[in-house]
Short mmCIF file of C-alpha atoms in Angstrom, two decimals:
data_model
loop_
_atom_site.label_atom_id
_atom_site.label_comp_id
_atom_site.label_asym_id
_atom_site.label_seq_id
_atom_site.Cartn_x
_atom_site.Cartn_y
_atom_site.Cartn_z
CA UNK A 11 0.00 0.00 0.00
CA UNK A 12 2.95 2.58 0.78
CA UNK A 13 4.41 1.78 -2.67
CA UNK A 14 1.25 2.18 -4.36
CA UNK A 15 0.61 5.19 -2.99
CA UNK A 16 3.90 6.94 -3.85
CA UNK A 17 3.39 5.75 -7.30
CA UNK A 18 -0.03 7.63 -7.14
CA UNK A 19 1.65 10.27 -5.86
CA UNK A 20 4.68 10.42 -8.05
CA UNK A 21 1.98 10.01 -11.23
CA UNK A 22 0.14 13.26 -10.55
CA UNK A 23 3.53 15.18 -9.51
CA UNK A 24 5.22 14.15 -12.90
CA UNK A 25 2.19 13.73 -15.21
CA UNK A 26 0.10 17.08 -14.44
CA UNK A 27 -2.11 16.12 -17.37
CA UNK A 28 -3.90 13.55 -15.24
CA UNK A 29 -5.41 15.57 -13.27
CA UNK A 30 -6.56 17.68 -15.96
CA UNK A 31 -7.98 14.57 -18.26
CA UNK A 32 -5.98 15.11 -20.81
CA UNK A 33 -3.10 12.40 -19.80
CA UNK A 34 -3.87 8.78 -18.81
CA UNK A 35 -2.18 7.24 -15.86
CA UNK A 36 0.11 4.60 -16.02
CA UNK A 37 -2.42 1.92 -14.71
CA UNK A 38 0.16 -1.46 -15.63
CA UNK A 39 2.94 0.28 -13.50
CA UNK A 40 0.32 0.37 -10.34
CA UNK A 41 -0.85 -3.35 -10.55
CA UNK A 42 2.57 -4.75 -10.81
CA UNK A 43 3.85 -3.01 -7.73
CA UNK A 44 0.56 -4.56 -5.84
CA UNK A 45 1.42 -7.94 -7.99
CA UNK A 46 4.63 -8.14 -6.63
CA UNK A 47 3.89 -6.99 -3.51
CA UNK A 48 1.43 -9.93 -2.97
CA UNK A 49 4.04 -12.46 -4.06
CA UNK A 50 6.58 -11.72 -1.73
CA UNK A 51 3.92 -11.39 1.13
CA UNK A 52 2.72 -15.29 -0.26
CA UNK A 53 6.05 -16.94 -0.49
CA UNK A 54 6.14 -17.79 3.42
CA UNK A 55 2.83 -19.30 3.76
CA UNK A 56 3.11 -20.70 0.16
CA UNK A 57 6.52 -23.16 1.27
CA UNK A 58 4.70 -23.63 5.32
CA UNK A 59 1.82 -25.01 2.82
CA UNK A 60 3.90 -27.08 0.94
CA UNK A 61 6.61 -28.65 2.96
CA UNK A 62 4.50 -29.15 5.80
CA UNK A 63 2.82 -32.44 4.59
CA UNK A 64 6.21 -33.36 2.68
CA UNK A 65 8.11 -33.33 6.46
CA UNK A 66 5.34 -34.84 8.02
CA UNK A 67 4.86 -37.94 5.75
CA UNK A 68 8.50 -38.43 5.22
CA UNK A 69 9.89 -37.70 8.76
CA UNK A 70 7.43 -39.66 10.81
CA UNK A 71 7.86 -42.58 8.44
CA UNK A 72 11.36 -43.82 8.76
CA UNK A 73 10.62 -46.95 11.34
CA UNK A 74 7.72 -47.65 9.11
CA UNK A 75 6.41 -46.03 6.07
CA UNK A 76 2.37 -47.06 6.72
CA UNK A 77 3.01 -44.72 10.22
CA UNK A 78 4.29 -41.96 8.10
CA UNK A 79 1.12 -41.80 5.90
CA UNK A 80 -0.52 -42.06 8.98
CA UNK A 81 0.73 -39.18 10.29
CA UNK A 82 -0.21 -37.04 7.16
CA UNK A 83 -3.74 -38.43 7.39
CA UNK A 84 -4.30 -37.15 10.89
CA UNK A 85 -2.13 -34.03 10.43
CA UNK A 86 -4.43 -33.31 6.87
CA UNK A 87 -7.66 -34.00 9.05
CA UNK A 88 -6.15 -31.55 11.69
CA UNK A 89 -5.63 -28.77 9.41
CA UNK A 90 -9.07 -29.34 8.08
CA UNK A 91 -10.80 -29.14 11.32
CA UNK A 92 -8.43 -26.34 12.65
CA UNK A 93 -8.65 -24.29 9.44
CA UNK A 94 -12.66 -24.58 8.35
CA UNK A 95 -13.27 -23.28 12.50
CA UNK A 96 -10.66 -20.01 12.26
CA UNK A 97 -11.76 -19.20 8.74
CA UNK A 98 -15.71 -19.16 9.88
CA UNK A 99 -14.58 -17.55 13.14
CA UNK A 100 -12.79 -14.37 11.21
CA UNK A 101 -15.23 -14.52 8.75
CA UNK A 102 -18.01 -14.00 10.97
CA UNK A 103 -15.93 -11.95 13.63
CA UNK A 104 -15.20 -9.65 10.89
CA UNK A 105 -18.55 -9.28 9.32
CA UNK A 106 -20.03 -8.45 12.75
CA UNK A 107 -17.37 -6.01 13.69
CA UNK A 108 -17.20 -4.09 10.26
CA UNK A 109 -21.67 -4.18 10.83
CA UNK A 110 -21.06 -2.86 14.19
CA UNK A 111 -19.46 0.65 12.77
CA UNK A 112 -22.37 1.05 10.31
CA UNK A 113 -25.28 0.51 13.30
CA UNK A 114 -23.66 3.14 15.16
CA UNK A 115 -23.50 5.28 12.30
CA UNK A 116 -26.93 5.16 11.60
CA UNK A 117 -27.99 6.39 15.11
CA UNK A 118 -27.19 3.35 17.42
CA UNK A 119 -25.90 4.42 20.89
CA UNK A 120 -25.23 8.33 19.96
CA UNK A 121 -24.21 8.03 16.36
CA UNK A 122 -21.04 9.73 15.12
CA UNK A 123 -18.73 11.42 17.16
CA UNK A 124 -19.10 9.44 20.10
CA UNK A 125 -16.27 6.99 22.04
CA UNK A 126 -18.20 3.95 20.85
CA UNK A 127 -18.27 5.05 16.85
CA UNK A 128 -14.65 5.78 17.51
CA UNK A 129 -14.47 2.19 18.60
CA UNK A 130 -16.35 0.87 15.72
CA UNK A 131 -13.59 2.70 13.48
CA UNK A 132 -11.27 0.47 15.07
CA UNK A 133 -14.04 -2.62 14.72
CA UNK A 134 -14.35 -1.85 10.98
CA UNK A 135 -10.67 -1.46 10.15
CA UNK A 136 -9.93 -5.04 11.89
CA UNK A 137 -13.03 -6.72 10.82
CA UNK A 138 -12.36 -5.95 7.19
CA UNK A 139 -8.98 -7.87 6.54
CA UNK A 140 -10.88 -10.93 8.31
CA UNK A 141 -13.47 -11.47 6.60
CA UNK A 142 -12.38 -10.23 3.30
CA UNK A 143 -8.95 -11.63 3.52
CA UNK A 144 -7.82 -13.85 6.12
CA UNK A 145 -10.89 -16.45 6.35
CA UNK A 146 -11.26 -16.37 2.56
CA UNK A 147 -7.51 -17.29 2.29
CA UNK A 148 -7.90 -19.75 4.70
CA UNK A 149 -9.62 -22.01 1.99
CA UNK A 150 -6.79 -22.23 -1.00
CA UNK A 151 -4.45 -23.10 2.29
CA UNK A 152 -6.14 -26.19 2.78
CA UNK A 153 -6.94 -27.08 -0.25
CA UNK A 154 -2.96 -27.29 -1.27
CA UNK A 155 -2.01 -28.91 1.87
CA UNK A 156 -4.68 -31.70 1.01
CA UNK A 157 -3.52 -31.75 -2.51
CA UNK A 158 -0.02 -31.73 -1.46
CA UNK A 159 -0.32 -34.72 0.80
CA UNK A 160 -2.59 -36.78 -1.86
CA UNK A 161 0.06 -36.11 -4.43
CA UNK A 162 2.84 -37.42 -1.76
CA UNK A 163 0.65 -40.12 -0.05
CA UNK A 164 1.79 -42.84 -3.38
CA UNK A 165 5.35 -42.43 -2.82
CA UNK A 166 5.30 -42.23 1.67
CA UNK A 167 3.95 -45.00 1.62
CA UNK A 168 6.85 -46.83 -0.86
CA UNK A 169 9.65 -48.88 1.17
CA UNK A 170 12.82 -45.73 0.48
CA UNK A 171 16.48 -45.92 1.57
CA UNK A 172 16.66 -44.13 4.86
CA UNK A 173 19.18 -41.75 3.19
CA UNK A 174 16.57 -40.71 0.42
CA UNK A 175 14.36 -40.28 3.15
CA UNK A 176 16.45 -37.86 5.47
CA UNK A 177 17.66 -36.20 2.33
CA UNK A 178 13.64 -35.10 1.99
CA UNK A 179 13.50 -34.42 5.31
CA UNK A 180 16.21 -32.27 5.50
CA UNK A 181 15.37 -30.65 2.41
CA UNK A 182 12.02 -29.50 4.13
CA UNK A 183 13.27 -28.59 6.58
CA UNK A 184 15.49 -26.24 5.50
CA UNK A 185 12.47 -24.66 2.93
CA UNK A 186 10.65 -24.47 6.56
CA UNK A 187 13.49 -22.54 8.03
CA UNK A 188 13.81 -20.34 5.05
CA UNK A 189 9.86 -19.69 5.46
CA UNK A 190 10.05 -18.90 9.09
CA UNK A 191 12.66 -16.49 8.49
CA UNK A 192 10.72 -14.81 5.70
CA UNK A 193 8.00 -14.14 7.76
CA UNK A 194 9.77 -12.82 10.47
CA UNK A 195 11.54 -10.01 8.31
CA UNK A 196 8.33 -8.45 8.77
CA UNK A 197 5.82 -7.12 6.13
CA UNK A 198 6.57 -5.07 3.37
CA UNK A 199 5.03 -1.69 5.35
CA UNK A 200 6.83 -2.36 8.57
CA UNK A 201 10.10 -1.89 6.25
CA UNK A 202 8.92 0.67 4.97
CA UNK A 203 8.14 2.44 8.40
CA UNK A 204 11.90 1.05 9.77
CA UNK A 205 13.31 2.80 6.61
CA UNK A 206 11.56 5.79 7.81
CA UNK A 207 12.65 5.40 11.33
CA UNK A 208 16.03 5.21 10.58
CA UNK A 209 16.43 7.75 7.76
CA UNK A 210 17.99 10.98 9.26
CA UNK A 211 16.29 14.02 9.60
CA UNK A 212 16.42 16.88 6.95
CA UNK A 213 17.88 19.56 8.80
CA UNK A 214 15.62 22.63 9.65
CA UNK A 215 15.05 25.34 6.84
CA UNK A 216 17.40 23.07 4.39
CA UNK A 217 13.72 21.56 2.81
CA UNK A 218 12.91 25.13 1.92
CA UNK A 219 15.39 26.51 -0.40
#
């Protein structure tokens, strides 16, 4: 969102004509900053997704390889359970809090202005991102984990030389470790906000000549 918006920005400071209707933005530029943006944000989640099932089948199965597809059937069903009950909980968590906003806007306990419509500001920007983004994404999570293990169940279950075997393991684990890094570089806006923090400040009256 901050690069989007400084590409807005930088659009109408450099391209006047926009403004005026005679110049068209440069709509391609915009969606391949968000594009981007969303890939980078995806990658973690995408390889937690992926490697997940691969560690679990392959790692619990090196006494026996029937106990290793084991495991990825109950760790599947898990997920399942675990992820249909969060993604109704923010969906419906964030439908009621982003409704909550618009009853107190329409008169509801003193209308606008008031401490609680201040708190339903707060309701409505949480509640969106759940039940607009989080519960809905939710659903292509589990659906690649499931696909993932199905795809993986033919060869877990195949007697494999232990050293294949670790080699997979380790393999996952390290795309696990790269993932849990990834998501703990932070977001894309809390480096932007760090790069803010950290820039050094323009001196005073030096911005105005």
């Amino acid at each position: 969102a901050f690069q989007l918006i400084e590409e807005v920005r930088r659009q109408f400071r450099e391209r006047p004509g926009i403004m005026a209707g005679t110049e068209k933005p440069d709509y391609g530029r915009a969606v391949a900053i968000v594009t981007a943006a969303a890939q980078k944000e995806l990658l973690g989640p995408g390889v937690l997704a992926i490697f997940l099932p691969v560690l679990v089948g392959f790692g619990m199965g090196f006494s026996d390889p029937v106990k290793g597809a084991q495991a990825l059937g109950g760790y599947l069903a898990g997920a399942i359970l675990t992820g249909q009950l969060m993604a109704v909980l923010l969906a419906n968590s964030g439908g009621a809090w982003d409704n909550a906003k618009k009853k107190i806007e329409d008169g509801f306990l003193g209308g606008k202005g008031t401490e609680y419509h201040k708190a339903g500001v707060i309701c409505d920007t949480v509640g969106d991102p759940f039940k607009d983004t989080a519960g809905p994404a939710l659903n292509p999570l589990i659906k690649v984990m499931n696909l993932v293990g199905i795809l993986i169940a033919p060869v877990v279950i195949q007697p494999i030389a232990p050293a294949a075997r670790l080699a997979v393991v380790l393999f996952s684990l390290a795309a696990l470790a790269f993932a849990v890094y990834w998501s703990k570089r932070g977001s894309i806006a809390d480096q932007v906000e760090m790069a803010a923090a950290t820039a050094e400040p323009v001196p005073a009256g030096k911005g105005d000549r």
